[in-house]
mmCIF file of C-alpha atoms in Angstrom:
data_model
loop_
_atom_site.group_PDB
_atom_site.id
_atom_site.type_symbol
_atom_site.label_atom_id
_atom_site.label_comp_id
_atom_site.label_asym_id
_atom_site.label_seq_id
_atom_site.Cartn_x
_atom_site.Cartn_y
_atom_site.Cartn_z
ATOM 1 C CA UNK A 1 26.135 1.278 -14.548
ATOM 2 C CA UNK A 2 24.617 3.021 -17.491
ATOM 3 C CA UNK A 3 24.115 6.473 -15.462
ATOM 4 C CA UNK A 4 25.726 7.179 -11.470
ATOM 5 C CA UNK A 5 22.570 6.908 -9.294
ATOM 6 C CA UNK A 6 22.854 10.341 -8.427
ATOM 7 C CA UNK A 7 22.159 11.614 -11.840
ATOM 8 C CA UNK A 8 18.994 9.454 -11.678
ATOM 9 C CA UNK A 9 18.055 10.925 -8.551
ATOM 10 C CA UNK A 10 18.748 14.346 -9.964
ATOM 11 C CA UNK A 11 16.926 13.139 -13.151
ATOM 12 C CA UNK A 12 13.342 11.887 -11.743
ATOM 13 C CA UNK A 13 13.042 15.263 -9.962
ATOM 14 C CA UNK A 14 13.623 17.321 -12.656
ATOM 15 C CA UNK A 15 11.679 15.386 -15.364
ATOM 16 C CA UNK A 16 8.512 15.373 -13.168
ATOM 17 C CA UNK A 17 9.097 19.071 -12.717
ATOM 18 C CA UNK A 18 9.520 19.782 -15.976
ATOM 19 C CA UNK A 19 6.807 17.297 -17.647
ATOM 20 C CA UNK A 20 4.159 19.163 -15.120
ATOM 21 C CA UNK A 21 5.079 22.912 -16.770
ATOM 22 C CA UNK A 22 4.462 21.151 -19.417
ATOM 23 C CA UNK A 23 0.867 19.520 -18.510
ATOM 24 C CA UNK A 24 -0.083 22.969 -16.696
ATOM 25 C CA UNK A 25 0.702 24.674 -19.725
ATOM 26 C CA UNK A 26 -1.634 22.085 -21.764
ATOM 27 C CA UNK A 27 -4.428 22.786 -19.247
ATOM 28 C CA UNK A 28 -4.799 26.370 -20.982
ATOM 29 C CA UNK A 29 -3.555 26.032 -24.069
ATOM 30 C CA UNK A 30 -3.717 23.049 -26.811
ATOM 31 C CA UNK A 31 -0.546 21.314 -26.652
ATOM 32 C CA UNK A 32 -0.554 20.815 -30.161
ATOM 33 C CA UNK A 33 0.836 24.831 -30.223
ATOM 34 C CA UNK A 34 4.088 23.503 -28.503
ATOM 35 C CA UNK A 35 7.288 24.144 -30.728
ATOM 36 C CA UNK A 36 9.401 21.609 -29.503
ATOM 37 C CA UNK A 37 12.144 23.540 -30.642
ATOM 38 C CA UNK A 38 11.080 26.847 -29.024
ATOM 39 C CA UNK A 39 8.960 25.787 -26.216
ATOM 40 C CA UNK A 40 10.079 28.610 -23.921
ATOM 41 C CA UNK A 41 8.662 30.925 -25.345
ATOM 42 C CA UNK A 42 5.102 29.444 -24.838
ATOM 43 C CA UNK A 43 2.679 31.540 -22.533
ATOM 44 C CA UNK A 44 2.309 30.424 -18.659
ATOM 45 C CA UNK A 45 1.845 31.972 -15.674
ATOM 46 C CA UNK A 46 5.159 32.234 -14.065
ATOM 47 C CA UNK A 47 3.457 31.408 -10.299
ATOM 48 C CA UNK A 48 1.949 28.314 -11.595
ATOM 49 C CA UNK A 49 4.914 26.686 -13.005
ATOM 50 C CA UNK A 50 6.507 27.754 -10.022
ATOM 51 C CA UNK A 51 3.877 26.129 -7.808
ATOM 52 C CA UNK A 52 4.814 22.484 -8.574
ATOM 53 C CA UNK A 53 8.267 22.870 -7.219
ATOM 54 C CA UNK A 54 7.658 22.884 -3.857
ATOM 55 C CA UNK A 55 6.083 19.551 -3.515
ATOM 56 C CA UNK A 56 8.404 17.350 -4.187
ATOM 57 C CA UNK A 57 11.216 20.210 -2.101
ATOM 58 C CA UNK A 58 8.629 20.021 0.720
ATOM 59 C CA UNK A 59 8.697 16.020 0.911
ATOM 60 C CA UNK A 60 12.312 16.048 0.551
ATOM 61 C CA UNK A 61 13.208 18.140 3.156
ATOM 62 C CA UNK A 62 11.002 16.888 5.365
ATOM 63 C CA UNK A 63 12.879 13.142 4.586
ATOM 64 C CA UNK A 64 16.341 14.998 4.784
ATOM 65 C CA UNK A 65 15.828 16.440 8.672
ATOM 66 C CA UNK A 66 14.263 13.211 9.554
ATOM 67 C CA UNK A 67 16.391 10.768 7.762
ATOM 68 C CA UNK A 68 12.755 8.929 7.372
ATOM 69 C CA UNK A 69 9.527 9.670 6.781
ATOM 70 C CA UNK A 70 8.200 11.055 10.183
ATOM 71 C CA UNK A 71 4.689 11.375 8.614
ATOM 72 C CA UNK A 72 3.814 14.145 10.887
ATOM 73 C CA UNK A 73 6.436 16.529 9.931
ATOM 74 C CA UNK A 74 6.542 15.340 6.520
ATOM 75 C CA UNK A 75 2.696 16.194 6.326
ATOM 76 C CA UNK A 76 2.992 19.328 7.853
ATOM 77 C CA UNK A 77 5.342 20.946 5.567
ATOM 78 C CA UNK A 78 3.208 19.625 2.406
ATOM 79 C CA UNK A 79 0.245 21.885 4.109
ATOM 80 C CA UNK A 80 3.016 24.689 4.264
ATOM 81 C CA UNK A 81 2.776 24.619 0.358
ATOM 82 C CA UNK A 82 -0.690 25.466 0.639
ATOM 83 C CA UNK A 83 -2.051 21.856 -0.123
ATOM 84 C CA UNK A 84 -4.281 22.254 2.932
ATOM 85 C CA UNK A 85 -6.539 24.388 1.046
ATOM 86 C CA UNK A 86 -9.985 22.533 -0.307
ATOM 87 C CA UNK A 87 -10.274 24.226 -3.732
ATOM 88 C CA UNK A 88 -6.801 23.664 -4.199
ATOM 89 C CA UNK A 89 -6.573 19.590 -3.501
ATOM 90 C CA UNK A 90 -9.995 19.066 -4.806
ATOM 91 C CA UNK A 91 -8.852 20.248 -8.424
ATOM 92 C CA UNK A 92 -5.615 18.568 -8.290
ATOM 93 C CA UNK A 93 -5.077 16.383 -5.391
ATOM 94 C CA UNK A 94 -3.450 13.369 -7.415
ATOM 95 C CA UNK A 95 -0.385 15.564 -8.949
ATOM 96 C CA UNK A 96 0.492 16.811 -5.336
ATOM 97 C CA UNK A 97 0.019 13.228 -4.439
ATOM 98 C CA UNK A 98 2.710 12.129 -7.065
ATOM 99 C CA UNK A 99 5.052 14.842 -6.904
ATOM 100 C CA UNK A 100 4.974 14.751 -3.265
ATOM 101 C CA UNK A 101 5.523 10.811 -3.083
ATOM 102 C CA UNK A 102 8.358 11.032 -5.602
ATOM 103 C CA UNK A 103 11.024 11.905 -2.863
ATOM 104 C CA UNK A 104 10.008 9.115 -1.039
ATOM 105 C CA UNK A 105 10.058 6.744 -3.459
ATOM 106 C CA UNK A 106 13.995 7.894 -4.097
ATOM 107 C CA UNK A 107 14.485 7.906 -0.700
ATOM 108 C CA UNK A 108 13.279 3.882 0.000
ATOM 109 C CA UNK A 109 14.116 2.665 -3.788
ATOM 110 C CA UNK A 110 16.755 0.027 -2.644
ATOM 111 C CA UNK A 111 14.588 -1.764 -0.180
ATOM 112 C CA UNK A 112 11.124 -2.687 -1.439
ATOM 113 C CA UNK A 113 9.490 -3.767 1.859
ATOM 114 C CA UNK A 114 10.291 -0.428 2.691
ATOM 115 C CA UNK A 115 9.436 1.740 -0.305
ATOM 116 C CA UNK A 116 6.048 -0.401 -0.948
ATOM 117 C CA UNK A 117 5.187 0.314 3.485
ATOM 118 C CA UNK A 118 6.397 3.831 2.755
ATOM 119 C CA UNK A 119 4.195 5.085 -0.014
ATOM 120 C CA UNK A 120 0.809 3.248 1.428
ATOM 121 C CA UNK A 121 2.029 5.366 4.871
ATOM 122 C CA UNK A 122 2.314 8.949 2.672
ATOM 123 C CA UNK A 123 -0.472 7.566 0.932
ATOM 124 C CA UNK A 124 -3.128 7.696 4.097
ATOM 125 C CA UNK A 125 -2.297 11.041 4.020
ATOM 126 C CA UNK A 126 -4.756 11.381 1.410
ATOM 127 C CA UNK A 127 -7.960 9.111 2.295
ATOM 128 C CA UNK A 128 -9.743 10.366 -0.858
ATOM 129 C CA UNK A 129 -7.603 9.655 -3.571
ATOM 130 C CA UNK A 130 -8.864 5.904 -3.231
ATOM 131 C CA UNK A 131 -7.218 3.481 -5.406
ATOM 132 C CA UNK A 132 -5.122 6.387 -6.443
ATOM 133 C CA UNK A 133 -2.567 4.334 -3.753
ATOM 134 C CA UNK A 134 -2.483 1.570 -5.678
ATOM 135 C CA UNK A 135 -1.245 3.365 -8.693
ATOM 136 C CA UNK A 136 1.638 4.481 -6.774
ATOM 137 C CA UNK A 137 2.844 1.713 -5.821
ATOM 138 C CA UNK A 138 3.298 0.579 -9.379
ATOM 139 C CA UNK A 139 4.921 3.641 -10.259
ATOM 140 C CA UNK A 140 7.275 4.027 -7.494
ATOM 141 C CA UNK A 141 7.911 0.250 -7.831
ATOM 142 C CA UNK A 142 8.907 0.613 -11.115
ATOM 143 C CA UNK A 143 10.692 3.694 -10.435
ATOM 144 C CA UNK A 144 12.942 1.937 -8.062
ATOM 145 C CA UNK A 145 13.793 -0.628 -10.710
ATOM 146 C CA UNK A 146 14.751 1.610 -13.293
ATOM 147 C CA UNK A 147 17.270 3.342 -10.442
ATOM 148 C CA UNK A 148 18.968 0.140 -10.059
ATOM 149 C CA UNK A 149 18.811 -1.109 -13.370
ATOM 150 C CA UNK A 150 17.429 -3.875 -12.809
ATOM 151 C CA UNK A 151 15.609 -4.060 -16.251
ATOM 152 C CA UNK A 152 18.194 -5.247 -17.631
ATOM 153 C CA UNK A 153 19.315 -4.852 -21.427
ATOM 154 C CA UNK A 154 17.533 -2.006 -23.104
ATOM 155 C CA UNK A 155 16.241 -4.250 -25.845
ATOM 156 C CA UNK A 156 14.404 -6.016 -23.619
ATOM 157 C CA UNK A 157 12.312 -3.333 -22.925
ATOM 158 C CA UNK A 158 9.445 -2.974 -22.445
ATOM 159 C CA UNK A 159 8.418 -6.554 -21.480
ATOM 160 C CA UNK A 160 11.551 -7.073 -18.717
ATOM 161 C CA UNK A 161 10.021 -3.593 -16.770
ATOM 162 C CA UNK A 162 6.496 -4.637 -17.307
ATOM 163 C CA UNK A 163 7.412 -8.349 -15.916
ATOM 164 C CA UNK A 164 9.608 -6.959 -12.878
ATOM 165 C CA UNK A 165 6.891 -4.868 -12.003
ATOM 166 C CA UNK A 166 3.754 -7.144 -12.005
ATOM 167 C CA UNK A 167 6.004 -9.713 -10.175
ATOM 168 C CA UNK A 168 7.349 -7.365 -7.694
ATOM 169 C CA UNK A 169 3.815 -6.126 -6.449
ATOM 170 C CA UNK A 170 2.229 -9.048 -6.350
ATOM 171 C CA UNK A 171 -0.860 -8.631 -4.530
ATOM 172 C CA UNK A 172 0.124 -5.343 -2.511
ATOM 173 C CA UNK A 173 -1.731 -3.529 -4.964
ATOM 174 C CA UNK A 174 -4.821 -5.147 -4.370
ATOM 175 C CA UNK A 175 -7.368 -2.818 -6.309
ATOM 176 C CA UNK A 176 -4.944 -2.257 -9.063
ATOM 177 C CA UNK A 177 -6.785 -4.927 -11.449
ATOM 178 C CA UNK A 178 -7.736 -2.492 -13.890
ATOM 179 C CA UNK A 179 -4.260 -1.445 -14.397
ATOM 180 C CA UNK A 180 -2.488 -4.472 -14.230
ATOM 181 C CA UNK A 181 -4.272 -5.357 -17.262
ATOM 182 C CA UNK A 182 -3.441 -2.372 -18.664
ATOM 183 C CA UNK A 183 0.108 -3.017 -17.932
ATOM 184 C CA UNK A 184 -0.516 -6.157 -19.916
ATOM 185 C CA UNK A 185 -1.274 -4.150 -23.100
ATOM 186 C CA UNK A 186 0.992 -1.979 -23.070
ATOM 187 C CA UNK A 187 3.576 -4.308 -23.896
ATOM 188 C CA UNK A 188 1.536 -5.538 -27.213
ATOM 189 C CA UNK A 189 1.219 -1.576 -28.057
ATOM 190 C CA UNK A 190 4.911 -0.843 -28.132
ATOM 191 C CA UNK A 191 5.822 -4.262 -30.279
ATOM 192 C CA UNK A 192 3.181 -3.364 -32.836
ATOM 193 C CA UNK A 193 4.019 0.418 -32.463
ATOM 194 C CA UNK A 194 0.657 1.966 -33.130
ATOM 195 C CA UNK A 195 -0.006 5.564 -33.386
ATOM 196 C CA UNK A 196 -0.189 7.389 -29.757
ATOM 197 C CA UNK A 197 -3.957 7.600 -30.673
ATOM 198 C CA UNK A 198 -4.170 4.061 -31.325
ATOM 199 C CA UNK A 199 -2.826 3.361 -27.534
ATOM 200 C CA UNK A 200 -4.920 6.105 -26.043
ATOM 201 C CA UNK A 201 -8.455 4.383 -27.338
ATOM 202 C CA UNK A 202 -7.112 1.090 -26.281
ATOM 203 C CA UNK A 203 -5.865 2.013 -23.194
ATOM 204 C CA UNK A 204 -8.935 4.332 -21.794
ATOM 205 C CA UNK A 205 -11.722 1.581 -22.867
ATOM 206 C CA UNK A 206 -13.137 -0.047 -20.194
ATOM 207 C CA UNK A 207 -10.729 2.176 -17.558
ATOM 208 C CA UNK A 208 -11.029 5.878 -15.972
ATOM 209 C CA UNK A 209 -9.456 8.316 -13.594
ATOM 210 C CA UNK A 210 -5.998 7.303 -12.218
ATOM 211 C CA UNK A 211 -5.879 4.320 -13.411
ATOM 212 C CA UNK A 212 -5.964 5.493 -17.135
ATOM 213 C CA UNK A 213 -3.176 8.357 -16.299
ATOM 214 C CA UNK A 214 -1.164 5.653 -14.808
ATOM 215 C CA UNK A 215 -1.110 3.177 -18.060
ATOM 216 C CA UNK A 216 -0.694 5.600 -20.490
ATOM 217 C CA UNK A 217 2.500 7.424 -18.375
ATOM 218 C CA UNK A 218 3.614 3.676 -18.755
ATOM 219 C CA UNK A 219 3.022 3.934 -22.546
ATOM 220 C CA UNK A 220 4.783 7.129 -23.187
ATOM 221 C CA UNK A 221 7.419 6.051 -21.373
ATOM 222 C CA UNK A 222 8.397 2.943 -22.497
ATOM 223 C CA UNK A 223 7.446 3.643 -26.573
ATOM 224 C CA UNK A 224 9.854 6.047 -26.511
ATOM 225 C CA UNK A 225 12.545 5.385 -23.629
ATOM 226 C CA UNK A 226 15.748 6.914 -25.169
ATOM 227 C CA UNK A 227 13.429 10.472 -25.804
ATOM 228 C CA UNK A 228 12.742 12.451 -22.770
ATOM 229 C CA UNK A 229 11.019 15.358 -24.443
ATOM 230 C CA UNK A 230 9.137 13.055 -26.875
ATOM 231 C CA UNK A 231 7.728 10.839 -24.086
ATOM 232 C CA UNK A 232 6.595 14.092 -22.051
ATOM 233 C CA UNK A 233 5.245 15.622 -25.197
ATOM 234 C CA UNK A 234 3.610 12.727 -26.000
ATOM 235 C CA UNK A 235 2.121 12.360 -22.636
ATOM 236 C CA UNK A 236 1.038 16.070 -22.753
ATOM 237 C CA UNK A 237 -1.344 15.171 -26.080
ATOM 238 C CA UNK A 238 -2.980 12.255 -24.759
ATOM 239 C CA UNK A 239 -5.783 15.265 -23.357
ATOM 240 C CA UNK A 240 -6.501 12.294 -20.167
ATOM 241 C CA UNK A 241 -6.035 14.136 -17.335
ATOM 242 C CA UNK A 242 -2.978 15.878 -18.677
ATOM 243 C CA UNK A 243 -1.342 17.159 -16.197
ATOM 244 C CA UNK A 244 -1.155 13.728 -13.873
ATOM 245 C CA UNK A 245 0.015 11.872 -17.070
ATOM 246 C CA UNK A 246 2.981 14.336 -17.765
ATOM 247 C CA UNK A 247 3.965 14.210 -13.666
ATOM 248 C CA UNK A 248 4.096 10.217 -13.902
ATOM 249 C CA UNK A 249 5.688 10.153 -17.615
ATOM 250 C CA UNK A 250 8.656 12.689 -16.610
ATOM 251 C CA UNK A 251 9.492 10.688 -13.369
ATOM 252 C CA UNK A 252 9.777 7.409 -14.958
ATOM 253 C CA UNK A 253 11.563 8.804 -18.356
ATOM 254 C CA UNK A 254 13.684 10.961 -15.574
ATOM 255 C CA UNK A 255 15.013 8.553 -13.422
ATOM 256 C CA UNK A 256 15.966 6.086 -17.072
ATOM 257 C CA UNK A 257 17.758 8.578 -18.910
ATOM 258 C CA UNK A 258 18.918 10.611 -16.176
ATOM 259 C CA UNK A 259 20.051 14.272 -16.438
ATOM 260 C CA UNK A 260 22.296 13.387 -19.584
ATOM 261 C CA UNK A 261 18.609 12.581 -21.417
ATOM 262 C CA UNK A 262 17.151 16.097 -20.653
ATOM 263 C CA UNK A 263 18.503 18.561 -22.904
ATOM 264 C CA UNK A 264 19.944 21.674 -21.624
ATOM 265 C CA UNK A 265 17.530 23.725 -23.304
ATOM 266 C CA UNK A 266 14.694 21.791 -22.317
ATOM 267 C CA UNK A 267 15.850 22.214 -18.751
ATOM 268 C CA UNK A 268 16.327 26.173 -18.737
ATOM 269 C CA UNK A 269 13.631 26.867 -20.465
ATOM 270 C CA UNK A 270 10.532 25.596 -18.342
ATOM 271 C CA UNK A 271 11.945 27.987 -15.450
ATOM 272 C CA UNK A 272 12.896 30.641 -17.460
ATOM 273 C CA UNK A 273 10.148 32.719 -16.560
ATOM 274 C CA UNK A 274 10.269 32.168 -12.630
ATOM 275 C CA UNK A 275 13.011 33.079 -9.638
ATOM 276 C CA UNK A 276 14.137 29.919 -8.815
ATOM 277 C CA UNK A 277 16.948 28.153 -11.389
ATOM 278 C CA UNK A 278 16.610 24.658 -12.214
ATOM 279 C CA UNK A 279 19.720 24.264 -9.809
ATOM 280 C CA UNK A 280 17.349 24.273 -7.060
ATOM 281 C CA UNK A 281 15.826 21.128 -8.411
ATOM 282 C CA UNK A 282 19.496 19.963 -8.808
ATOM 283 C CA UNK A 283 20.289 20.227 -5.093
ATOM 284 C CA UNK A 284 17.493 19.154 -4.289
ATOM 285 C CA UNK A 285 18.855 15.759 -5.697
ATOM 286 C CA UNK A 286 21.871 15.890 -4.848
ATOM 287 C CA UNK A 287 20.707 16.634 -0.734
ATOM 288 C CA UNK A 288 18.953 14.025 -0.745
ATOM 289 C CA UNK A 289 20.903 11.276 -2.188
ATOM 290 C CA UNK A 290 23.452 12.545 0.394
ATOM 291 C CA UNK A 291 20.942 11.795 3.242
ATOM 292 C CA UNK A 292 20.039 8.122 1.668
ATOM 293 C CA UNK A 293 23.650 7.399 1.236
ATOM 294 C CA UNK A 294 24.075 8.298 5.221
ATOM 295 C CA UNK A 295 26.107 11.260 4.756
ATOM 296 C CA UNK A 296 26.654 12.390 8.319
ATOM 297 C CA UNK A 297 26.641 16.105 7.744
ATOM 298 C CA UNK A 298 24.202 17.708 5.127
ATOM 299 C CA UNK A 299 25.097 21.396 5.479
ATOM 300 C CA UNK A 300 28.648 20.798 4.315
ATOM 301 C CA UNK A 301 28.294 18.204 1.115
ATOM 302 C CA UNK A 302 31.274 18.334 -1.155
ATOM 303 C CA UNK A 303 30.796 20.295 -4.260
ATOM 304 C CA UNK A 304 31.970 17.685 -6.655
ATOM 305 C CA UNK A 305 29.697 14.985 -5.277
ATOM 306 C CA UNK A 306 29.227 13.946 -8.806
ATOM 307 C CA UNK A 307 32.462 12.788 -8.935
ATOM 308 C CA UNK A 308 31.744 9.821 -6.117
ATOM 309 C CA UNK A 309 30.189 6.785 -7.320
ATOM 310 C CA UNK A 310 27.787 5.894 -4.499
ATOM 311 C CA UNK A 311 25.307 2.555 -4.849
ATOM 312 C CA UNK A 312 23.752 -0.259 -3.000
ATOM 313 C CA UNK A 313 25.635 -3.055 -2.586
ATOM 314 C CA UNK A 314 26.953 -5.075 -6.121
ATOM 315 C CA UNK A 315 25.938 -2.541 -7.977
ATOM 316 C CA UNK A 316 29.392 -1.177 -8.714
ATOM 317 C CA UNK A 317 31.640 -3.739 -10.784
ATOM 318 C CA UNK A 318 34.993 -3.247 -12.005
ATOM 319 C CA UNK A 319 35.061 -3.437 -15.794
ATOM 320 C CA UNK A 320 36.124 -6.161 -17.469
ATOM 321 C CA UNK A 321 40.130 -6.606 -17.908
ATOM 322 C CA UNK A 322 41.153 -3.981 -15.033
ATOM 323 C CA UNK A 323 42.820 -4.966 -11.904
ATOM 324 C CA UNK A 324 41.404 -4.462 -8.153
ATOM 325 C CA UNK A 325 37.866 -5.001 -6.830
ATOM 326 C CA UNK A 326 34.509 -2.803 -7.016
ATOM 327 C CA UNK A 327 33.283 -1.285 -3.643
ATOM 328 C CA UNK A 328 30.439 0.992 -2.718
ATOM 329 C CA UNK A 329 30.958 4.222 -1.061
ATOM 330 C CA UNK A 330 28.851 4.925 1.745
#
């Protein structure tokens, strides 16, 4: 394995945490005043940055008492963040949507009758979003793929993620039309690499709403897969609903290039202005990959879980020339 599954798990979190600082921040400001050298030092308001970590801490603890997603419970402490309230949804329903799905999607990622059942179900939640559901099943689906790898060789990018994807859903997504095609594009985009302009016009003709935020998180991703902070930049000037693109674009880049992709500055300095460290987010991770790999007691995790390789089955292999078989812990 390239990276241990639990820095992916750790990885997704944190990149869609950090990625929507980053599209809040572009909300008030023009992201084109980003130093990506100095980017803490960038204006925000501390409580809004704040804000978006509790969504996805919310659905994860809610998956972590359950050990599933009791949709009642799980529900009920999303409202506790304050999502209950109209003005608050109505502006921006669709990045509580994502950042509250993400857990889930960590949560069911090895089983994909599971994971695609599970995110219609947290979905529902959320009648108005519309073909917003769609969407996430695509993302989570490809999420899920990335976590195990199942790509393949990173030269065969984007084309093997794009393939797995559109064979994997099949006709689940049934609305998803639209971005299937786009899906279909974005493939031709990356080979000729065209300027992120370029791919926004081609991308947003003939599309709007999610499905355009969805496509071009797809597009930042995978024209720059090796560069966190370039995709999440990138995603953060495409000025298409901002914010939802830089949520989508940090999960995906997140959970490929792991913690070891997101720069230690880049991951101090979006909560250097707020209480919490980005250890919470860290925990958070590491919790919950505890409760998917059916740790039996939560409250007392060892502190050098980093050091066990955990994985669905086959997914450990001995290297090549050493003695002894490959197992899973569980």
């Amino acid at each position: 394995m390239r990276y241990s599954l639990l820095s992916r798990f750790r990885g997704a979190l944190l990149g869609a945490a950090i990625a929507a600082s980053l599209g809040d921040r572009s909300l008030n400001a023009a992201v084109k005043s980003v130093q990506t050298q100095n980017i803490e030092s960038q204006s925000g308001e501390p409580q809004a940055q704040k804000s978006w970590i509790y969504y996805p801490i919310a659905s994860a603890e809610s998956l972590i008492r359950c050990r599933d997603l009791d949709l009642s419970d799980w529900r009920d402490r999303i409202d506790d963040t304050g999502t209950g309230k109209p003005e608050i949804f109505l502006e921006r329903g669709s990045c509580i949507a994502a950042l509250a799905i993400l857990p889930i999607i960590l949560f069911y990622h090895e089983n994909k009758r599971l994971l695609l059942e599970k995110i219609e179900e947290a979905a529902s939640v959320w009648p108005e979003l519309g073909e917003f559901t769609d969407g996430m099943l695509i993302w989570g689906y490809a999420i899920s793929q990335l976590l195990q790898e199942k790509p393949g060789r990173v030269e065969e990018f984007p084309k093997s993620l794009i393939d797995i994807v559109l064979s994997g859903i099949g006709t689940k997504a049934r609305k998803a039309d639209g971005q299937i095609q786009a899906l279909d594009k974005i493939e031709k985009l990356c080979q000729q690499g065209v300027s992120l302009k370029t791919a926004v016009n081609e991308l947003t003709a003939g599309s709007s709403g999610y499905m355009t935020s969805i496509a071009l998180a797809f597009y930042c991703f995978l024209s720059t897969r090796e560069d966190f902070r370039l995709s999440v930049l990138r995603a953060a000037r495409t000025d298409k609903d901002t914010l939802l693109t830089c949520i989508l674009t940090g999960a995906l880049s997140g959970a490929y290039n792991s913690t070891a992709g997101i720069s230690l500055s880049w991951q101090m300095s979006r909560y250097a202005s707020v209480q919490e460290p980005v250890q919470e987010m860290v925990k958070l991770g590491d919790r919950l990959f505890a409760a998917w790999s059916g740790a039996y007691d939560l409250e007392n995790i060892p502190l050098a879980i980093d050091k066990v390789a955990v994985a669905v089955p086959n997914a450990i292999r001995p290297l090549e020339g050493t003695q002894g078989s490959g197992g899973e812990a569980a």
